[in-house]
Amino acid sequence: MAQKPSIPKGTRDFTPVEMAKRNFIFDTIRNVFRLYGFQPIETPAMENLSTLLGKYGEEGDKLLFRILNSGDFLSGIPSELDGTTDSAGLSGYISEKGLRYDLTVPFARFVVQHRNEITFPFKRYQIQPVWRADRPQKGRYREFYQCDVDVIGSDSLLNEAELVKIIDDVFRRLNIRTVVKINNRKVLAGISEIIGQTDRLTDITVAIDKMEKIGLEKVSEELLVKGISDEAIGRLKPILLLGGSTAVKLDKLTNILSDSEAGLKGVAELRTLFSYIESFGLSEMAELDLTLARGLNYYTGAIFEVKAIDMSIGSICGGGRYDDLTGIFGMPGVSGVGISFGAERIYDVLDHLGLFPSESLESPRALFVNFGTKEEAYILPILTTLRKKGINVEIYPEADKMKKQFNYANRKNIPYVVLAGEAEISANMLTVKDMASGDQKMVSVEELTKVLSVD
Amino acid sequence: MAQKPSIPKGTRDFTPVEMAKRNFIFDTIRNVFRLYGFQPIETPAMENLSTLLGKYGEEGDKLLFRILNSGDFLSGIPSELDGTTDSAGLSGYISEKGLRYDLTVPFARFVVQHRNEITFPFKRYQIQPVWRADRPQKGRYREFYQCDVDVIGSDSLLNEAELVKIIDDVFRRLNIRTVVKINNRKVLAGISEIIGQTDRLTDITVAIDKMEKIGLEKVSEELLVKGISDEAIGRLKPILLLGGSTAVKLDKLTNILSDSEAGLKGVAELRTLFSYIESFGLSEMAELDLTLARGLNYYTGAIFEVKAIDMSIGSICGGGRYDDLTGIFGMPGVSGVGISFGAERIYDVLDHLGLFPSESLESPRALFVNFGTKEEAYILPILTTLRKKGINVEIYPEADKMKKQFNYANRKNIPYVVLAGEAEISANMLTVKDMASGDQKMVSVEELTKVLSVD
């Protein structure tokens, strides 16, 4: 019996039109990654739950999609759990694998597992889907792609600088105007230190991270609730509000943090990074933002976040330096730095601003109308010639009504339609019609090749 | 505590070296698909189990990876199942989704669900991983990619012909010599009919499908066991053994099948297809094989299978025409034809025959040695210039020992190393070393651009 087909909530099909747009984004990002010497890896969709659990906090563990063990999965349940209603407790016995939740943990696992095969500093990129059992809502999906790029095994700040350059390169190619906000977790640690709250760094960063969303006053309230003293908050506020150019801010910070070794190290790192950025001619798009904190605990140095200037949508790229990502898998002390591009949000920005190119690599350049066997025999070798030159072309597969064939070209957004009837065949020519302008002319195969070639 | 990291059995990580090889295959296939006007779609990794169950036979249902329902999955179990030990019976209550098992069923679901958005004839390709809980063994994985290309909504045999052309194009680009075996399910139906076994077509095709593996005698035994009479088998054998050229075979078949309408229709279809193949100049690589059956029941017309000539490894591509794939989802009577490339086997063939290109798009063309801050300042703008020209280059991120930097280039298989010390900087030049030959020379940026450009 026929079912009405559907897909799981929070997941999506992508039609050719959407795929062309998505591939425009992925191809752009991938090409830039390659230009800077990064190479791809892929990891399995499924990881052992022992790899995933405990890496994303309690909330993250709940959002993992778990795979039911194959075969007789009930046989693994110990008898004392008979009749249990504790789903969470039981799931460990009937499920050993989960779907990838992000690309960072699998990457750390990969580096440790393949440490003898890979070359350090290891520059890798990874573009793959991840899955989260989040409540689906506008712009949030249960299956979505991440585009990560990382250098692991090098402390040099040139890596940070090149990542900023990559950000600039990607968004320039996508025509999205952006600002890169930059901060350093050592500076945040220094600030916690000089306001006398060294051991409260996490609470402070988690609160500061909400600055843009809820404002300084609400952040102060949250800090107060968390037991940070009025006095400490009073000393924190002016630092977060520091004004002036990057150079001026860095000078002020040097004074403020003069008693914090970590803080001064962070300032020195920022100076080096911003001097690279200046030499790249990117001072305009990069900005020191002391309120940038990024919630994730594993960051230890520079942190980045990218905003689109012409659309308010949250960050479209972000990342930072981490000093011990692989420690959880038994390989401590390896420093790395990386960023992740938010393909879904970038899609929304391009869509909203009308920045997707009208044509794509995925579209045929021309449809050849099919008039029947004789005309087919004339056309087929011409198709071969064009395809050998790398031009995407197709022939309508049957001699349907002209109108139907033109409709097909229109709906598929094919820019040219080519016709070859008796007149064309006897003249060894073709008629090519520009679907946008409606212009048509008779041309030779050579001339047609020129018309259809993409610059 | 540190865990020793691993991945689920039957799954794989892909290092940059493997990725370069895999992308060589996928890019080649994708580029050919595009040349013929096919466009990509993607479907979610997870499908509702109602979409998947019952589509792959009883064995297939068992091999589906099921996703445990999120949250309190036990709450959905009816009380009469308390204490059940029936894993299969229980799984329906605690799991609603499964991982994609192939690309065909999701494609059928997609076509029905998006029938009003897509343009028919719908020419789509799809390159995505699938998951099967098969017993892992050499060459068989629990996660692997399929590369499918289909035209749906057109009866024209030109579609079949273009698929053969695509096969030729793909394997020519991959440098794999192949033979395409072709048959037609209507011919097989006709044969069943004239040997008096019309209603046993499935048993007969399933048996014939094993011909190459087990030989004609074992096939005959199997047919006998299935209750096909000695006499019918006696009439079948000479047909399966028909010799001669394609034209001769088709003439003989016309006689043999003169009493079967279906059979004659199949012969006529084969004539048309082979005449297209001849006009494409592909007669050499295409072969009518009456013992080709393909196990899958949904095929109704032409069927294809591709073998590598220089390595014995089973079929590396296959497919055929189906007349009612979307019927299961409530959209009957839509004919389609498609093929699927076996990327994993193609990988093995290329590897075994040493056919992978030595360089890849994924590799940087040059490593710039890092001597320190001053030299960096000289090099960084040059990197920008080269990258603007689309050349992948990288600078070692810190001023490590030369030997270490050269080792890095070697291990990453980077063909050129570029050095800029005091002499080069004052002359506004660079020294470029060809890592294969060991030759090195001083060049200008323009000359370096030429050296590093890929033709």
Tab-separated table of C-alpha atoms in Angstrom, chain B residues 170-440:
chain	number	residue	atom	x	y	z
B	170	VAL	CA	34.344	7.815	-16.632
B	171	PHE	CA	36.573	4.778	-17.060
B	172	ARG	CA	38.493	6.352	-19.938
B	173	ARG	CA	39.313	9.288	-17.654
B	174	LEU	CA	40.293	6.875	-14.893
B	175	ASN	CA	42.433	4.897	-17.364
B	176	ILE	CA	40.625	1.643	-16.491
B	177	ARG	CA	39.962	-0.629	-19.474
B	178	THR	CA	36.438	-2.013	-19.187
B	179	VAL	CA	33.764	-4.063	-20.866
B	180	VAL	CA	30.078	-3.192	-20.419
B	181	LYS	CA	27.831	-6.248	-20.394
B	182	ILE	CA	24.294	-5.519	-21.496
B	183	ASN	CA	21.093	-7.541	-21.426
B	184	ASN	CA	17.369	-6.845	-21.223
B	185	ARG	CA	14.943	-8.171	-18.643
B	186	LYS	CA	12.206	-8.412	-21.293
B	187	VAL	CA	14.436	-10.837	-23.195
B	188	LEU	CA	14.835	-12.888	-20.028
B	189	ALA	CA	11.057	-12.752	-19.553
B	190	GLY	CA	10.647	-13.921	-23.159
B	191	ILE	CA	13.037	-16.792	-22.577
B	192	SER	CA	11.112	-17.885	-19.452
B	193	GLU	CA	7.959	-17.687	-21.529
B	194	ILE	CA	9.136	-19.790	-24.450
B	195	ILE	CA	10.568	-22.468	-22.195
B	196	GLY	CA	7.128	-22.623	-20.574
B	197	GLN	CA	8.087	-21.013	-17.239
B	198	THR	CA	6.530	-17.555	-17.493
B	199	ASP	CA	5.708	-17.412	-13.796
B	200	ARG	CA	9.200	-18.509	-12.710
B	201	LEU	CA	11.058	-15.451	-14.056
B	202	THR	CA	12.406	-14.479	-10.627
B	203	ASP	CA	13.784	-17.938	-9.834
B	204	ILE	CA	15.314	-18.131	-13.282
B	205	THR	CA	16.977	-14.695	-13.125
B	206	VAL	CA	18.254	-15.293	-9.598
B	207	ALA	CA	19.859	-18.538	-10.794
B	208	ILE	CA	21.225	-17.140	-14.057
B	209	ASP	CA	22.707	-14.226	-12.118
B	210	LYS	CA	25.127	-16.713	-10.540
B	211	MET	CA	26.317	-18.037	-13.902
B	212	GLU	CA	29.659	-16.284	-13.854
B	213	LYS	CA	30.377	-17.335	-10.298
B	214	ILE	CA	29.281	-20.980	-10.334
B	215	GLY	CA	28.985	-21.938	-14.025
B	216	LEU	CA	26.166	-23.294	-16.162
B	217	GLU	CA	26.019	-26.769	-14.582
B	218	LYS	CA	25.540	-25.477	-11.042
B	219	VAL	CA	22.937	-23.010	-12.330
B	220	SER	CA	21.093	-25.926	-13.946
B	221	GLU	CA	21.204	-27.861	-10.661
B	222	GLU	CA	19.814	-24.857	-8.801
B	223	LEU	CA	16.985	-24.507	-11.323
B	224	LEU	CA	16.172	-28.212	-10.965
B	225	VAL	CA	16.039	-27.881	-7.177
B	226	LYS	CA	13.662	-24.947	-7.631
B	227	GLY	CA	11.345	-27.217	-9.615
B	228	ILE	CA	12.122	-26.119	-13.156
B	229	SER	CA	11.769	-29.179	-15.372
B	230	ASP	CA	14.667	-30.941	-17.050
B	231	GLU	CA	13.074	-30.214	-20.362
B	232	ALA	CA	12.791	-26.477	-19.723
B	233	ILE	CA	16.397	-26.352	-18.554
B	234	GLY	CA	17.377	-28.238	-21.681
B	235	ARG	CA	15.734	-25.532	-23.798
B	236	LEU	CA	17.269	-22.744	-21.725
B	237	LYS	CA	20.898	-23.854	-21.939
B	238	PRO	CA	21.525	-23.317	-25.675
B	239	ILE	CA	19.995	-19.853	-25.455
B	240	LEU	CA	22.338	-18.837	-22.657
B	241	LEU	CA	25.236	-20.197	-24.700
B	242	LEU	CA	24.330	-18.360	-27.938
B	243	GLY	CA	27.496	-17.292	-29.717
B	244	GLY	CA	28.484	-14.807	-32.389
B	245	SER	CA	28.530	-11.047	-32.725
B	246	THR	CA	25.864	-8.896	-31.133
B	247	ALA	CA	24.059	-8.636	-34.483
B	248	VAL	CA	24.118	-12.403	-34.938
B	249	LYS	CA	22.894	-13.013	-31.403
B	250	LEU	CA	20.054	-10.557	-31.879
B	251	ASP	CA	19.005	-12.268	-35.126
B	252	LYS	CA	19.041	-15.691	-33.471
B	253	LEU	CA	17.028	-14.308	-30.543
B	254	THR	CA	14.431	-12.848	-32.880
B	255	ASN	CA	13.806	-16.370	-34.148
B	256	ILE	CA	13.886	-18.026	-30.756
B	257	LEU	CA	11.546	-15.475	-29.202
B	258	SER	CA	9.185	-15.156	-32.172
B	259	ASP	CA	6.266	-16.346	-30.021
B	260	SER	CA	6.903	-13.986	-27.124
B	261	GLU	CA	5.713	-10.414	-27.379
B	262	ALA	CA	7.790	-9.316	-24.382
B	263	GLY	CA	10.836	-11.122	-25.738
B	264	LEU	CA	10.580	-9.449	-29.130
B	265	LYS	CA	10.134	-6.067	-27.492
B	266	GLY	CA	13.312	-6.716	-25.509
B	267	VAL	CA	15.201	-7.651	-28.675
B	268	ALA	CA	13.957	-4.503	-30.398
B	269	GLU	CA	15.117	-2.405	-27.448
B	270	LEU	CA	18.531	-4.048	-27.572
B	271	ARG	CA	18.777	-3.351	-31.307
B	272	THR	CA	18.067	0.329	-30.759
B	273	LEU	CA	20.492	0.552	-27.865
B	274	PHE	CA	23.296	-1.201	-29.738
B	275	SER	CA	22.733	0.995	-32.762
B	276	TYR	CA	23.234	4.070	-30.540
B	277	ILE	CA	26.315	2.410	-29.088
B	278	GLU	CA	27.675	1.823	-32.589
B	279	SER	CA	27.064	5.439	-33.549
B	280	PHE	CA	29.019	6.484	-30.441
B	281	GLY	CA	31.927	4.318	-31.630
B	282	LEU	CA	31.618	2.168	-28.506
B	283	SER	CA	30.902	-1.237	-30.050
B	284	GLU	CA	34.279	-2.509	-28.878
B	285	MET	CA	33.557	-2.035	-25.175
B	286	ALA	CA	29.875	-3.038	-25.105
B	287	GLU	CA	28.779	-6.662	-25.257
B	288	LEU	CA	25.408	-8.412	-25.282
B	289	ASP	CA	25.511	-11.001	-22.493
B	290	LEU	CA	22.400	-13.177	-22.237
B	291	THR	CA	23.585	-14.643	-18.937
B	292	LEU	CA	23.537	-11.202	-17.314
B	293	ALA	CA	20.464	-11.135	-15.073
B	294	ARG	CA	21.091	-8.850	-12.074
B	295	GLY	CA	19.378	-10.067	-8.949
B	296	LEU	CA	17.242	-7.039	-8.252
B	297	ASN	CA	13.626	-7.553	-9.044
B	298	TYR	CA	12.716	-4.033	-9.944
B	299	TYR	CA	14.532	-4.033	-13.298
B	300	THR	CA	12.213	-4.292	-16.308
B	301	GLY	CA	14.273	-3.340	-19.376
B	302	ALA	CA	17.953	-2.877	-20.171
B	303	ILE	CA	20.442	-4.063	-17.548
B	304	PHE	CA	24.145	-3.223	-17.353
B	305	GLU	CA	27.221	-4.455	-15.605
B	306	VAL	CA	30.793	-3.217	-16.010
B	307	LYS	CA	33.939	-5.303	-15.527
B	308	ALA	CA	37.536	-4.170	-15.387
B	309	ILE	CA	39.544	-6.006	-18.047
B	310	ASP	CA	42.856	-5.960	-16.180
B	311	MET	CA	41.713	-7.087	-12.733
B	312	SER	CA	39.285	-9.715	-11.579
B	313	ILE	CA	37.152	-8.069	-8.940
B	314	GLY	CA	33.451	-8.388	-9.837
B	315	SER	CA	31.395	-5.582	-11.289
B	316	ILE	CA	32.571	-1.993	-10.789
B	317	CYS	CA	29.387	-0.366	-12.086
B	318	GLY	CA	25.902	-1.621	-12.827
B	319	GLY	CA	22.271	-0.693	-13.228
B	320	GLY	CA	19.272	-0.852	-15.482
B	321	ARG	CA	15.757	0.306	-16.306
B	322	TYR	CA	12.940	0.057	-13.815
B	323	ASP	CA	9.311	0.837	-14.525
B	324	ASP	CA	7.784	1.343	-11.128
B	325	LEU	CA	10.312	2.398	-8.514
B	326	THR	CA	8.116	5.188	-7.167
B	327	GLY	CA	5.015	2.995	-7.036
B	328	ILE	CA	5.788	1.933	-3.468
B	329	PHE	CA	5.407	5.579	-2.456
B	330	GLY	CA	2.156	6.150	-4.304
B	331	MET	CA	3.342	7.415	-7.689
B	332	PRO	CA	2.940	4.516	-10.141
B	333	GLY	CA	3.918	4.227	-13.775
B	334	VAL	CA	7.035	6.402	-13.839
B	335	SER	CA	9.828	4.741	-15.785
B	336	GLY	CA	13.451	5.373	-15.064
B	337	VAL	CA	16.926	4.091	-15.792
B	338	GLY	CA	20.093	4.443	-13.783
B	339	ILE	CA	23.515	3.123	-12.932
B	340	SER	CA	25.665	3.097	-9.837
B	341	PHE	CA	29.458	3.313	-9.728
B	342	GLY	CA	31.197	1.170	-7.115
B	343	ALA	CA	33.703	3.667	-5.755
B	344	GLU	CA	35.300	1.240	-3.287
B	345	ARG	CA	36.042	-1.355	-5.969
B	346	ILE	CA	37.175	1.310	-8.425
B	347	TYR	CA	39.601	2.451	-5.719
B	348	ASP	CA	40.960	-1.076	-5.426
B	349	VAL	CA	41.386	-1.363	-9.208
B	350	LEU	CA	43.233	1.973	-9.469
B	351	ASP	CA	45.402	1.065	-6.505
B	352	HIS	CA	46.181	-2.437	-7.776
B	353	LEU	CA	47.039	-1.224	-11.266
B	354	GLY	CA	48.989	1.822	-10.023
B	355	LEU	CA	46.719	4.230	-11.866
B	356	PHE	CA	46.297	6.956	-9.263
B	357	PRO	CA	47.914	10.212	-10.405
B	358	SER	CA	51.028	11.049	-8.409
B	359	GLU	CA	49.875	14.601	-7.701
B	360	SER	CA	46.487	15.787	-6.641
B	361	LEU	CA	44.482	18.957	-6.298
B	362	GLU	CA	44.674	18.421	-2.574
B	363	SER	CA	48.471	18.812	-2.360
B	364	PRO	CA	50.264	22.122	-1.975
B	365	ARG	CA	52.586	22.837	-4.920
B	366	ALA	CA	55.293	24.356	-2.775
B	367	LEU	CA	56.477	24.735	0.791
B	368	PHE	CA	58.214	28.006	1.655
B	369	VAL	CA	60.909	27.472	4.256
B	370	ASN	CA	60.600	29.693	7.335
B	371	PHE	CA	63.893	31.283	8.412
B	372	GLY	CA	62.384	33.821	10.829
B	373	THR	CA	60.522	37.098	11.077
B	374	LYS	CA	62.484	39.071	8.485
B	375	GLU	CA	62.263	36.347	5.836
B	376	GLU	CA	58.592	35.794	6.641
B	377	ALA	CA	57.905	39.449	5.929
B	378	TYR	CA	59.509	38.986	2.497
B	379	ILE	CA	57.627	35.779	1.749
B	380	LEU	CA	54.091	36.512	2.951
B	381	PRO	CA	53.179	38.941	0.132
B	382	ILE	CA	54.583	36.454	-2.394
B	383	LEU	CA	52.289	33.768	-0.998
B	384	THR	CA	49.351	36.118	-1.471
B	385	THR	CA	50.354	36.721	-5.084
B	386	LEU	CA	50.619	33.011	-5.822
B	387	ARG	CA	47.338	32.176	-4.078
B	388	LYS	CA	45.575	34.869	-6.075
B	389	LYS	CA	46.676	32.960	-9.145
B	390	GLY	CA	45.103	29.803	-7.724
B	391	ILE	CA	48.356	28.100	-6.745
B	392	ASN	CA	48.268	26.127	-3.459
B	393	VAL	CA	51.284	27.115	-1.373
B	394	GLU	CA	52.208	27.119	2.271
B	395	ILE	CA	54.866	28.477	4.565
B	396	TYR	CA	56.194	26.356	7.413
B	397	PRO	CA	54.651	28.065	10.443
B	398	GLU	CA	57.840	28.464	12.487
B	399	ALA	CA	61.583	28.870	12.011
B	400	ASP	CA	62.393	25.232	12.797
B	401	LYS	CA	65.510	23.404	11.636
B	402	MET	CA	65.819	23.216	7.843
B	403	LYS	CA	65.932	19.450	7.982
B	404	LYS	CA	62.624	19.322	9.803
B	405	GLN	CA	61.038	21.636	7.270
B	406	PHE	CA	62.338	19.589	4.331
B	407	ASN	CA	61.082	16.416	5.979
B	408	TYR	CA	57.683	18.016	6.267
B	409	ALA	CA	57.674	18.754	2.523
B	410	ASN	CA	58.786	15.214	1.762
B	411	ARG	CA	56.201	13.543	3.937
B	412	LYS	CA	53.445	15.735	2.539
B	413	ASN	CA	54.626	14.907	-0.986
B	414	ILE	CA	55.046	18.595	-1.853
B	415	PRO	CA	56.865	18.829	-5.215
B	416	TYR	CA	58.752	22.127	-4.670
B	417	VAL	CA	60.485	23.810	-1.739
B	418	VAL	CA	61.143	27.535	-1.951
B	419	LEU	CA	63.859	29.319	0.048
B	420	ALA	CA	64.450	33.015	0.606
B	421	GLY	CA	67.477	33.974	2.686
B	422	GLU	CA	69.558	37.108	2.713
B	423	ALA	CA	70.968	36.571	-0.789
B	424	GLU	CA	67.556	36.024	-2.353
B	425	ILE	CA	65.956	38.925	-0.530
B	426	SER	CA	68.610	41.427	-1.568
B	427	ALA	CA	68.339	40.216	-5.178
B	428	ASN	CA	64.519	40.227	-4.979
B	429	MET	CA	64.592	36.576	-6.022
B	430	LEU	CA	63.760	33.116	-4.636
B	431	THR	CA	65.471	29.753	-4.756
B	432	VAL	CA	63.179	26.939	-5.853
B	433	LYS	CA	64.122	23.299	-5.390
B	434	ASP	CA	62.492	20.471	-7.332
B	435	MET	CA	62.135	17.765	-4.703
B	436	ALA	CA	62.022	14.910	-7.216
B	437	SER	CA	65.131	15.787	-9.238
B	438	GLY	CA	66.976	17.742	-6.546
B	439	ASP	CA	67.596	20.575	-9.041
B	440	GLN	CA	67.473	24.079	-7.675
